[in-house]
Coordinates of C-alpha atoms and ligand atoms in Angstrom, one line a residue:
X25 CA -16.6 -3.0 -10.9
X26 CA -18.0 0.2 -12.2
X27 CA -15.6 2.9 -13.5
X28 CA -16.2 4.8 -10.5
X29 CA -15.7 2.8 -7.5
X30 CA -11.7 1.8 -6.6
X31 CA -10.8 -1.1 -4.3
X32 CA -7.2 -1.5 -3.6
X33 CA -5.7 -4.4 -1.4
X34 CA -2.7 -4.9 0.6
X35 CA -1.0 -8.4 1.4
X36 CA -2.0 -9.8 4.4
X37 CA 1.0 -10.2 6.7
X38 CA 1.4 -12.9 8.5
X39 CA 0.0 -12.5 12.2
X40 CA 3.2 -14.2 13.5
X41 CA 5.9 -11.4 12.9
X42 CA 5.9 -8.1 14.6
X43 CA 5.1 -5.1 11.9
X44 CA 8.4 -3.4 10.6
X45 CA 8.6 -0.8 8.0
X46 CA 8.2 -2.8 5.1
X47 CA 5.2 -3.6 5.6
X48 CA 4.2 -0.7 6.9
X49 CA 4.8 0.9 3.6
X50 CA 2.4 -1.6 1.5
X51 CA 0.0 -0.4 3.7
X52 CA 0.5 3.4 3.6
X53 CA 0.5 3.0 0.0
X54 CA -2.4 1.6 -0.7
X55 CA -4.1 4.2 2.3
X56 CA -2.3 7.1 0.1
X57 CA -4.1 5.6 -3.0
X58 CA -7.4 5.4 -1.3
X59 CA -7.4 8.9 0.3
X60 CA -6.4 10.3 -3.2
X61 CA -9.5 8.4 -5.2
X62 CA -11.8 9.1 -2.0
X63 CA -10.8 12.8 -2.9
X64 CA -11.4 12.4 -6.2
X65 CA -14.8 11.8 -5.2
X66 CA -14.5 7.8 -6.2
X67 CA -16.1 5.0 -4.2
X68 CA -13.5 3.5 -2.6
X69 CA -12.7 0.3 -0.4
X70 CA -9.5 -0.5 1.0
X71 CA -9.5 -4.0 2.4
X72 CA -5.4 -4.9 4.7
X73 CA -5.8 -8.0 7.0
X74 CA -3.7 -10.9 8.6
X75 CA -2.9 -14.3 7.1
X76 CA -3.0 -16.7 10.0
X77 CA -3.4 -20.2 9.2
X78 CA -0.4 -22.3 8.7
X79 CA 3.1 -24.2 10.1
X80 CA 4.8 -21.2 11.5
X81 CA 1.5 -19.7 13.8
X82 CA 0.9 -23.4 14.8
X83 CA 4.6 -23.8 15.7
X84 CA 4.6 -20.4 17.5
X85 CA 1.5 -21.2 19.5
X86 CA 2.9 -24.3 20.4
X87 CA 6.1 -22.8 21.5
X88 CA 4.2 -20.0 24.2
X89 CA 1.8 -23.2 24.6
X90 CA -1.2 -21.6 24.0
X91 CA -4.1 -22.7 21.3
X92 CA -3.6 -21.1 17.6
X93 CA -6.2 -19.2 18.0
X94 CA -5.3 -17.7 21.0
X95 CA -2.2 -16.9 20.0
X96 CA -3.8 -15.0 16.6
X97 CA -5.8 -13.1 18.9
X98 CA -2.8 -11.8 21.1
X99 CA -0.1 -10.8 18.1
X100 CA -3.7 -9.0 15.9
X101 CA -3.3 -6.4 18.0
X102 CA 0.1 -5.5 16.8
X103 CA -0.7 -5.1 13.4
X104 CA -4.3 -2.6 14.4
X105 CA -2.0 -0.7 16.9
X106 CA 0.4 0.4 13.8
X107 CA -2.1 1.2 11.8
X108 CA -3.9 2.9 13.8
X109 CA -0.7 5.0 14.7
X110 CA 0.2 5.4 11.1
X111 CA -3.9 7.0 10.4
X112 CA -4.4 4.1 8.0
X113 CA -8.0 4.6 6.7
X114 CA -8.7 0.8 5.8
X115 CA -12.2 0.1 4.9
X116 CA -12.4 -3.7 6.5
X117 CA -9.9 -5.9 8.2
X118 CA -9.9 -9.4 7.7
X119 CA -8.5 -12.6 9.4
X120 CA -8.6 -15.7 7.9
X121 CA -9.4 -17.4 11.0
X122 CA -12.9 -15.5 10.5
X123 CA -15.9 -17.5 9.9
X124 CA -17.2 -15.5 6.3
X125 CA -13.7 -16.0 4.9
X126 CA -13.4 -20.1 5.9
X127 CA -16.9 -20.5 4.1
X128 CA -15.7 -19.0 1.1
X129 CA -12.6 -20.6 1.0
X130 CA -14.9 -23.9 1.6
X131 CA -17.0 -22.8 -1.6
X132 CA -14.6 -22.1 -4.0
X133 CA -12.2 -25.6 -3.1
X134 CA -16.1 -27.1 -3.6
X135 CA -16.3 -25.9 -6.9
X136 CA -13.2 -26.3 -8.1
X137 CA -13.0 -30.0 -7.0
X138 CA -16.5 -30.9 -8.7
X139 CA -15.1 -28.8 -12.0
X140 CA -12.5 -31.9 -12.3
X141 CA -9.5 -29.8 -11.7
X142 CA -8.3 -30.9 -8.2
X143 CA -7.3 -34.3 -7.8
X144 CA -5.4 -36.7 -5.4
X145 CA -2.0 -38.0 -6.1
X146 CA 1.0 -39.4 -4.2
X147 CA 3.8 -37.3 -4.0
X148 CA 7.2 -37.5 -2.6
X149 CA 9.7 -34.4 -3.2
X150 CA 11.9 -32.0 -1.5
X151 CA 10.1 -30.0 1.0
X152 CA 11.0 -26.7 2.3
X153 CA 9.4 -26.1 6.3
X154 CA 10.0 -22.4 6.0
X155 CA 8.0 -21.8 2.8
X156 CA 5.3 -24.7 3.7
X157 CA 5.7 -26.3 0.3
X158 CA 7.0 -28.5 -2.1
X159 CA 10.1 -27.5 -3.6
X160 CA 12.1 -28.6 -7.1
X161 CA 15.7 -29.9 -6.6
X162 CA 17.2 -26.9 -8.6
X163 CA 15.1 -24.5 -6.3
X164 CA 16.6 -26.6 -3.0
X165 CA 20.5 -25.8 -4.6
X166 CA 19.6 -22.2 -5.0
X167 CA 20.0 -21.6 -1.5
X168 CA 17.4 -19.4 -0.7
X169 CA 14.9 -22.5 1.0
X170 CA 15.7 -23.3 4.7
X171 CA 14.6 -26.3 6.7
X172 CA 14.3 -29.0 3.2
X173 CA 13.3 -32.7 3.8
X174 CA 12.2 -35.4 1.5
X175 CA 8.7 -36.1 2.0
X176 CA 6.1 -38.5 0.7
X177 CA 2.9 -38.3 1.0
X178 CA -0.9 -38.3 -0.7
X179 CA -2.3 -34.6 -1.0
X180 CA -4.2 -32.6 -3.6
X181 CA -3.1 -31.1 -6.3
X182 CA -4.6 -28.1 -8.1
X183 CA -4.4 -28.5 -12.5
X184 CA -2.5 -25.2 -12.5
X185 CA -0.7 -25.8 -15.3
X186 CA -4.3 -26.4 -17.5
X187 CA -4.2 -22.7 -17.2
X188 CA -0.8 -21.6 -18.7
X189 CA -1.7 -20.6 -22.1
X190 CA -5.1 -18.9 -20.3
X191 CA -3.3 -17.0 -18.1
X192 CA 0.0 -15.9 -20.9
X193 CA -2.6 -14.7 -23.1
X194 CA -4.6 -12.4 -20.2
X195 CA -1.0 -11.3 -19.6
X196 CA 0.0 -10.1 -22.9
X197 CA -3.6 -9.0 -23.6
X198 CA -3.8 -6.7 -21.0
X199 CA -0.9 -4.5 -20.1
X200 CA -1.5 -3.3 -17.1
X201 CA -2.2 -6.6 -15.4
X202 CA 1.2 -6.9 -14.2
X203 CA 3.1 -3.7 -12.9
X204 CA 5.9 -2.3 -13.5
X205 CA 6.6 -3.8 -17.2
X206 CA 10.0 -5.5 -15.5
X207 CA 7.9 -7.6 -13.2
X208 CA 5.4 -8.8 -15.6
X209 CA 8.5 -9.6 -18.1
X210 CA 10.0 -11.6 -15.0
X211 CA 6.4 -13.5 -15.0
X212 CA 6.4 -14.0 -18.8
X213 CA 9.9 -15.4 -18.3
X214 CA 8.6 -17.9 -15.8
X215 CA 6.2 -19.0 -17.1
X216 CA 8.5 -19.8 -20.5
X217 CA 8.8 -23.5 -18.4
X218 CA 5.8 -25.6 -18.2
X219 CA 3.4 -24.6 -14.9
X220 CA 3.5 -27.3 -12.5
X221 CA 0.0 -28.2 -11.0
X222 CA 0.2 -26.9 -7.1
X223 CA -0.3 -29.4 -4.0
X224 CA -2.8 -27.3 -1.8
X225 CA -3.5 -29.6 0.9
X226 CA -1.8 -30.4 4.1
X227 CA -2.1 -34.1 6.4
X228 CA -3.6 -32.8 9.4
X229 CA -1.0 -35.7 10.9
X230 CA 1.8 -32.8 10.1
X231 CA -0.5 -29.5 10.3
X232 CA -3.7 -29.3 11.5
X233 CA -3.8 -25.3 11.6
X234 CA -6.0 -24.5 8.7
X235 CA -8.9 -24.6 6.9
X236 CA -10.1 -27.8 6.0
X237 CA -11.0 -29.3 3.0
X238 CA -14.6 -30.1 2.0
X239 CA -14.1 -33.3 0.4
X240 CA -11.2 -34.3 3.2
X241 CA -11.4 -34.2 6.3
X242 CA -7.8 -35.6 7.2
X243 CA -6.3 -32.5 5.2
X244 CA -6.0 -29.0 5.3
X245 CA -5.7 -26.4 2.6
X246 CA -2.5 -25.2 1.6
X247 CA -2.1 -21.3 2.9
X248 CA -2.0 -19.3 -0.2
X249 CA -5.1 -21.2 -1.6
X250 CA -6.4 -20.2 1.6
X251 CA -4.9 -16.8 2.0
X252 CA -5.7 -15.3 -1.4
X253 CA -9.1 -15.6 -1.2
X254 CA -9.6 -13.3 1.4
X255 CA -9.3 -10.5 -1.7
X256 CA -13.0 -11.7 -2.9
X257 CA -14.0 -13.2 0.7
X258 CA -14.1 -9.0 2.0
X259 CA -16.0 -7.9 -0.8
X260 CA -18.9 -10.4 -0.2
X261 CA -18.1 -13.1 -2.5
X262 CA -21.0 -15.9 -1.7
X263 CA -22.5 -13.4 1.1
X264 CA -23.2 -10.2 -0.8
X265 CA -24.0 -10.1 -4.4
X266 CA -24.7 -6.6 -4.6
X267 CA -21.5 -5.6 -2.7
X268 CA -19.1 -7.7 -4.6
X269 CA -20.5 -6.6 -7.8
X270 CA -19.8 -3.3 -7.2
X271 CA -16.0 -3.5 -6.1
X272 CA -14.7 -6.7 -8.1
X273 CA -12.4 -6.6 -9.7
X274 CA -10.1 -4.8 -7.4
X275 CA -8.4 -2.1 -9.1
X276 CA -5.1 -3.0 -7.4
X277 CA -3.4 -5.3 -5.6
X278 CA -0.4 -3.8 -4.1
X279 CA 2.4 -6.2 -3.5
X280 CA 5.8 -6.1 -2.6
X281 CA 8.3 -8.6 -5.1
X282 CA 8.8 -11.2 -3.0
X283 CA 5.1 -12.5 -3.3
X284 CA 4.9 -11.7 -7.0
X285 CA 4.8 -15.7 -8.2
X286 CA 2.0 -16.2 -6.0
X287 CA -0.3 -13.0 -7.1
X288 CA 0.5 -13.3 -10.5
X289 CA 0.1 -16.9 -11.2
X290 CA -1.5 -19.3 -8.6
X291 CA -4.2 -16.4 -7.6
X292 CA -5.4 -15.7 -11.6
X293 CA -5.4 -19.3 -12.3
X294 CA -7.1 -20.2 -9.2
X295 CA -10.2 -17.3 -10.4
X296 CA -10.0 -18.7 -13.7
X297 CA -10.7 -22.4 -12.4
X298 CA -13.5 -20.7 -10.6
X299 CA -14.8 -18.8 -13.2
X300 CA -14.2 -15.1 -11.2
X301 CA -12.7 -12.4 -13.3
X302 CA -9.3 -11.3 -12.5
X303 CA -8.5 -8.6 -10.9
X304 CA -7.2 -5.4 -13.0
X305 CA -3.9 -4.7 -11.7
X306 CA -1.1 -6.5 -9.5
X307 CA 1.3 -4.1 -8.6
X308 CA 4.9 -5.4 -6.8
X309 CA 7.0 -2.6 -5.4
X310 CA 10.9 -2.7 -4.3
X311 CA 11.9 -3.5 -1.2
X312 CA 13.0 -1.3 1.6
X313 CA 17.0 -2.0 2.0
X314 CA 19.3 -1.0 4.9
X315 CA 23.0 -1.1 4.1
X316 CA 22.1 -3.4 1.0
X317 CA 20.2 -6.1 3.0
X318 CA 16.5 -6.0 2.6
X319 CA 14.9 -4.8 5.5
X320 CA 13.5 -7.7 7.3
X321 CA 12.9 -9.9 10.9
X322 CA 15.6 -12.8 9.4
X323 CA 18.3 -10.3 8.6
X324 CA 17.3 -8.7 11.9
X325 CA 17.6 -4.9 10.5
X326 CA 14.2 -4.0 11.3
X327 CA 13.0 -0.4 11.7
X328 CA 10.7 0.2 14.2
X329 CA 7.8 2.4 12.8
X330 CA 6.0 3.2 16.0
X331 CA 9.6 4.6 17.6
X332 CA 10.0 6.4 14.1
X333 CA 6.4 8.3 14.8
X334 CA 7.2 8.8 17.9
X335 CA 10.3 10.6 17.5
X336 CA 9.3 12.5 14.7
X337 CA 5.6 12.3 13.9
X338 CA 3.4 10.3 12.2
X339 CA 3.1 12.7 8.5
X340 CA 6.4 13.1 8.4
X341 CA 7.2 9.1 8.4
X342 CA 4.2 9.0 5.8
X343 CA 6.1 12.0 3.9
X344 CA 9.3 10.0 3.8
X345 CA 8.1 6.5 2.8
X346 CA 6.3 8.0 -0.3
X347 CA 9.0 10.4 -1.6
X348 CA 11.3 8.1 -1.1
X349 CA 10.6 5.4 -3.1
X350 CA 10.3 5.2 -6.9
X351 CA 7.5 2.7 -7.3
X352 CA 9.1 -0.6 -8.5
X353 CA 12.5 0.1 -7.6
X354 CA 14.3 -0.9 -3.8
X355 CA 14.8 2.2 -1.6
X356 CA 17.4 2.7 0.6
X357 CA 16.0 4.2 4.5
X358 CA 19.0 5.9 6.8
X359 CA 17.7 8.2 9.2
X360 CA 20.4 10.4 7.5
X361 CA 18.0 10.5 4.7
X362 CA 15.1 11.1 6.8
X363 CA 16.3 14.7 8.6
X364 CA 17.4 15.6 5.2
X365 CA 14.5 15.4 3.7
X366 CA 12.0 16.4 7.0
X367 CA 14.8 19.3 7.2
X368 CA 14.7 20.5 3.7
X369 CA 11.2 19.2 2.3
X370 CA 8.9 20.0 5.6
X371 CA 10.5 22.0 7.8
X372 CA 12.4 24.7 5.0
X373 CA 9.8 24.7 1.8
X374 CA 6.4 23.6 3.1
X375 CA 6.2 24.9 6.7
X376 CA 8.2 27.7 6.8
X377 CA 5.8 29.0 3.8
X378 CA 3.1 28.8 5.8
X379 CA 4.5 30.4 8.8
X380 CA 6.4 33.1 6.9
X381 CA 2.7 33.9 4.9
X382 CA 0.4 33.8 8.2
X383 CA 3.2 35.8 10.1
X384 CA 3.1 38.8 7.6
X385 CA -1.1 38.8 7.5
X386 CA -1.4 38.8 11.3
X387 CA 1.1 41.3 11.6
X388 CA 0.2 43.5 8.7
X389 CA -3.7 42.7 8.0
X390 CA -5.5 42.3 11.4
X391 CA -5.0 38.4 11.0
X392 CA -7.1 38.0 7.8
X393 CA -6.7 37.0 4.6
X394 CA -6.4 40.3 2.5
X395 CA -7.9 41.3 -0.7
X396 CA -5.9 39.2 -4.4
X397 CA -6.5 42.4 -6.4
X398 CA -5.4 42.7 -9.9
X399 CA -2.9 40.0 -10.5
X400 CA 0.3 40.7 -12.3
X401 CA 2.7 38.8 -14.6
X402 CA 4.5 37.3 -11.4
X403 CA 1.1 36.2 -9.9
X404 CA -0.3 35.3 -12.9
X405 CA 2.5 32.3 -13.5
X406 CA 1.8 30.9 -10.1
X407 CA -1.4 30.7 -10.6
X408 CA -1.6 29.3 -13.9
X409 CA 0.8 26.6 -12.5
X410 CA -1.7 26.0 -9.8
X411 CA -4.5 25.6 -11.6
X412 CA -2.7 22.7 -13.8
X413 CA -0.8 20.8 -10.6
X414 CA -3.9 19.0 -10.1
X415 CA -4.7 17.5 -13.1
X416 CA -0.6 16.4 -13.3
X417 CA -0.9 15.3 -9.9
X418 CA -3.5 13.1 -10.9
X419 CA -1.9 11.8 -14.4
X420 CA 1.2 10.9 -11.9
X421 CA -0.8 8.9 -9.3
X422 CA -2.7 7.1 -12.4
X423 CA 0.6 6.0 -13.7
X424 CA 1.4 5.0 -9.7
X425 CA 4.3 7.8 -9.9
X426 CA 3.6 8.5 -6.4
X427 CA 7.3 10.2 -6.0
X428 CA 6.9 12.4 -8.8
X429 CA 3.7 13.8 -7.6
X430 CA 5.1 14.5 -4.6
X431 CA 8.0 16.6 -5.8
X432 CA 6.0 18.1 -8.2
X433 CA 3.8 19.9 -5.5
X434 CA 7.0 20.0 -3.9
X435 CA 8.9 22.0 -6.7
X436 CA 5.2 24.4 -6.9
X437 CA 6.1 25.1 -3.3
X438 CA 9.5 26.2 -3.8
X439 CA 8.6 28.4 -6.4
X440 CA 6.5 30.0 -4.6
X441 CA 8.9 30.7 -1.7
X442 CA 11.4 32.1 -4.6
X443 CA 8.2 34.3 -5.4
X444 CA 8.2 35.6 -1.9
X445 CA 12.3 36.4 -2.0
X446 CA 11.5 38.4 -5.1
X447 CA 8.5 40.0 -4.6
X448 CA 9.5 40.7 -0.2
X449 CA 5.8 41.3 0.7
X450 CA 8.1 42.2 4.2
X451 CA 9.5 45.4 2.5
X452 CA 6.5 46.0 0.1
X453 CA 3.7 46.3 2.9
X454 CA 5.5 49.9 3.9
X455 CA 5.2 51.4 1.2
X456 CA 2.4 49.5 -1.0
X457 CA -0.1 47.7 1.4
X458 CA -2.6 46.7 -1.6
X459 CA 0.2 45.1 -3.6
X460 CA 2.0 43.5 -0.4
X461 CA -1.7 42.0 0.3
X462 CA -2.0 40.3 -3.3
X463 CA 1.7 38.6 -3.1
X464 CA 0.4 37.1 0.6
X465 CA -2.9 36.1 -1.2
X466 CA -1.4 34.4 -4.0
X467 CA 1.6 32.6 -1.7
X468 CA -1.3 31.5 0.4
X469 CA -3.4 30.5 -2.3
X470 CA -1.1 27.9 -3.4
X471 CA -0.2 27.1 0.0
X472 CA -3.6 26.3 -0.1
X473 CA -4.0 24.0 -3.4
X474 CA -0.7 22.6 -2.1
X475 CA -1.9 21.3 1.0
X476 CA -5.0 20.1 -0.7
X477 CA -2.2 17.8 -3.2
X478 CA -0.7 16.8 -0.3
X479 CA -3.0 15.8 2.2
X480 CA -3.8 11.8 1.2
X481 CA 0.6 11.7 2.0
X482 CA 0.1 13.9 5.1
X483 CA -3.8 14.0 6.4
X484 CA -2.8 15.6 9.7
X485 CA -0.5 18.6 8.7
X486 CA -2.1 19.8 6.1
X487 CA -5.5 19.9 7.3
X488 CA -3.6 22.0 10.5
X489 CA -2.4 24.1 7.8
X490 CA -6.0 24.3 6.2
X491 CA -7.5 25.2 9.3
X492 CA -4.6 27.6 9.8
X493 CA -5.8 29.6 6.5
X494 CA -9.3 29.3 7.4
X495 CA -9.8 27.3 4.3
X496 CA -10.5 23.7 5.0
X497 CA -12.4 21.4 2.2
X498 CA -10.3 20.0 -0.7
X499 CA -11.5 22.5 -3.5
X500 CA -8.9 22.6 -5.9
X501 CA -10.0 25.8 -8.2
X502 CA -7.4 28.6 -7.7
X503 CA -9.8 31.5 -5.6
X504 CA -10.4 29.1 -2.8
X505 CA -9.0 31.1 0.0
X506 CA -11.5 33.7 0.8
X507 CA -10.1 37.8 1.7
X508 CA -11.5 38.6 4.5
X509 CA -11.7 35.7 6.4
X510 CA -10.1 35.4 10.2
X511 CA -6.6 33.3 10.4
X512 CA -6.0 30.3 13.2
X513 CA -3.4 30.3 15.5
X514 CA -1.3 27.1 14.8
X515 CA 1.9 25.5 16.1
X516 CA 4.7 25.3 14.1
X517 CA 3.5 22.5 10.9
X518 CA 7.0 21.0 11.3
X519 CA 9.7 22.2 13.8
X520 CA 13.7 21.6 12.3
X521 CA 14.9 18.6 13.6
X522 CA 18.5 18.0 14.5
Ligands
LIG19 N1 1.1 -13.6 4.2 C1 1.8 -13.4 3.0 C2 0.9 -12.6 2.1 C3 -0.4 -13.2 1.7 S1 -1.3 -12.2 0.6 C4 -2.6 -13.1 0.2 C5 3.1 -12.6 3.3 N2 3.1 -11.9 4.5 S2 4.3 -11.0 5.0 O1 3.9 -10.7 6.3 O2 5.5 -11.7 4.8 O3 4.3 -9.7 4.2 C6 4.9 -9.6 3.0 C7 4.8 -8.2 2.4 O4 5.3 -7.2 3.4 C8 5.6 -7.9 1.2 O5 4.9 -8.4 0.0 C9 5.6 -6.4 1.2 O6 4.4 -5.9 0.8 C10 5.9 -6.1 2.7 N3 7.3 -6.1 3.0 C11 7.9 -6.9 4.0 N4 9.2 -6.5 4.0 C12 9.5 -5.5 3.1 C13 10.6 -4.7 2.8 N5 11.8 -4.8 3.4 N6 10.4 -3.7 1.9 C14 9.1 -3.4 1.4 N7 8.1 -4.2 1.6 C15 8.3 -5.4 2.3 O7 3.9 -12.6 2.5

């Protein structure tokens, strides 16, 4: 990958459950991450899709019956419709019922069963239906596998465990591989006890709903091996040289905790076998609670996004998700929370700026921005502030402190309005019109650079806002609003809710 190009990844969720909150959050913060390096002026590529091979789509299917493949193609939509809804700006979309991602997946079990390191062995274990795999006896008393029988059968097994010292050492070596620190301790920790090699095939006799292996026709592959790949399958591994060059190794692949054993250890040891660099970052966030329980279709405590937007709005959602949360830590959603913060974050700080500042100019400057004039002390603190924000802004998102960037702007914001309290351009305009006019200019200024910070968190409001000001583009020098220049009418950016 060259320095300047980002790709960023989001798990691919499996086609069979209906989108709730949770994963719509993966998904907005990777699209937060890729508007803010697009901004940056980066090449960027931001690949979300749907895993769809496997037990539980075949069993579904079966249940409406109606082929697999049909019933993929009816519960996609689902997934496209949310994000769509939610303004997610992904780059490609992939399935891995697609034709380019089954001949990669093809290619690389090819490879790495003429390297030597997948071989056939009887096996006859505990196996766990709702997790599709094998399962250790002290892993069936934890509890936490449903539907366990003992099995035994021939499969393959991948030499996972040939990789162990490999993959600690890439670990240790390079910091940032695993994010936060706590997760890629938990990973160290696991992998204190020796790596078990990893069965990756399936008898069609019990699942036929996959891809199939090129040396066996009577299996199929194992759904992580299969779904994994679709991280170098978008890219153009084996289609586009050129392409995949240029984006791998992804920058990040954003995760949420429950899928870190599989991204952090079957996936590198897999590219290792294969001889494909590993990507640079796996990131695992929290998860979403409600009342304690994580948010989820088993519990049955699912949020609905699409009612949320449409209740509220889609930037406020966005706004809530990414405050919210402290990257790496579970966050707690109450639509208490949510008015609280669209209440006193949108509707009191960031809108009521704008609408207080555009007010004052229509009224007071024939609707146009007026002159910034010689700046005093007062003016001169908010704009030295705003001339730093950006370069903090970006130190916070670099160190994936999405929250903190947020309030940081936020904070800006509210100094600003305390600015206005003092300063009461309102009062000031009768007798000093000049000095009334710089106060608006600097309040709107960093309105301005404000909006800009925002916008990859809330793409639709602030470019209203931008458009209100007459100032659209994402410049972030302070001087970008130009005197002079004609105000839009705009709705209120975000009306109080009760
Ligand atoms: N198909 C696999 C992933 C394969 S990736 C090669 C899978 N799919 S899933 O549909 O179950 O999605 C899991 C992901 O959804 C989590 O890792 C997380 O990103 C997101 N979330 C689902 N519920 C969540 C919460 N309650 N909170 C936060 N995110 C969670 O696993």
């Amino acid at each position: 990958m060259n320095s300047t190009s980002f790709y960023v990844t989001t798990p691919i969720y499996y086609v069979n459950d209906k989108p709730h909150i949770g994963h719509a959050y993966t998904t907005l913060l990777a699209d937060v991450l890729a508007r803010y390096h697009r901004n940056l002026g980066q090449e960027t590529f931001f690949l979300t899709g749907l895993d769809e091979h496997g037990q539980k789509v075949q069993q579904a299917a079966e249940k409406c019956g109606v082929e697999p493949m049909k019933h993929c193609d009816k519960m996609a939509p689902r997934f496209i419709e949310l994000w769509d809804k939610l303004h997610i700006s992904y780059d490609d979309f992939i399935r891995t019922t697609e034709k380019r991602h089954k001949k990669v997946v093809q290619g690389i079990l090819q490879n790495v069963y003429d390297s030597g390191d997948i071989y056939e062995n009887e096996y006859e274990g505990l196996y766990s239906v709702s997790e599709e795999r094998f399962i250790t006896e002290k892993e069936a008393e934890s509890g936490e596998f449903r539907d366990i029988k003992e099995l035994k059968e021939k499969n393959y097994f991948f030499r996972m465990g040939k990789y162990q010292e490999a993959l600690i050492n890439h670990i240790k070596t390079n910091p940032k591989f695993i994010q936060p620190e706590h997760r890629k301790n938990e990973v160290l920790g696991f992998l204190k006890q020796p790596l078990n090699d990893l069965c990756i095939s399936r008898p069609k006799s019990r699942l036929n709903w996959g891809i199939e292996l090129p040396f066996d026709s009577d299996y199929v592959t194992y759904v992580w091996f299969d779904a994994l790949i679709n991280y170098i399958t978008a890219p153009g591994f084996m289609s586009d040289d050129n392409s995949f060059q240029k984006w791998w190794p992804a920058s990040y692949h954003l995760i949420g905790k429950d899928i870190l054993t599989t991204h952090a250890v079957y996936w590198p040891t897999m590219l290792m076998s294969a001889n494909i660099e590993l990507p640079k970052s796996i990131f695992a966030h929290g998860w979403w609670l409600m009342a304690e329980s994580k948010i989820s279709k088993s519990v049955g405590n699912v949020v609905d996004p699409i009612s949320l937007i449409d209740d509220y709005g889609v930037d406020p959602v966005r706004y809530y998700l990414m405050r919210e949360m402290v990257l790496g830590q579970d966050a707690n959603f109450t639509i208490e929370s949510f008015i609280k913060r669209y209440n006193s974050d949108l509707a009191n700080d960031f809108g009521n700026l704008l609408s207080r500042v555009s007010t004052l100019m229509k009224k007071n400057y024939d609707g146009k921005i007026p002159e910034s004039g010689e700046l005093t002390e007062a003016e001169l603190i908010i704009k030295s502030k705003g001339e730093s924000l950006g370069k903090l802004v970006k130190d916070m998102i670099e160190e994936m402190r999405i929250n903190d960037a947020i309030e940081e702007t936020m904070q800006y914001i509210r100094s600003v309005n305390k600015y206005m309290e003092e300063s009461a351009p309102w009062k000031l305009v009768k007798e000093d019109k000049e000095a009334a006019g710089r106060v608006l200019y600097t309040a709107g200024e960093a309105l301005r650079i404000s909006a800009v910070l925002l916008s990859p968190v809330m793409p639709n409001r602030t470019e209203i806002l931008l458009e209100a000001l007459n100032a659209k583009g994402g410049n972030l020098d302070w001087g970008g609003l130009k005197s002079g220049s004609e105000l839009k009418d705009h709705k209120p950016l975000f009306p109080r809710v009760k």
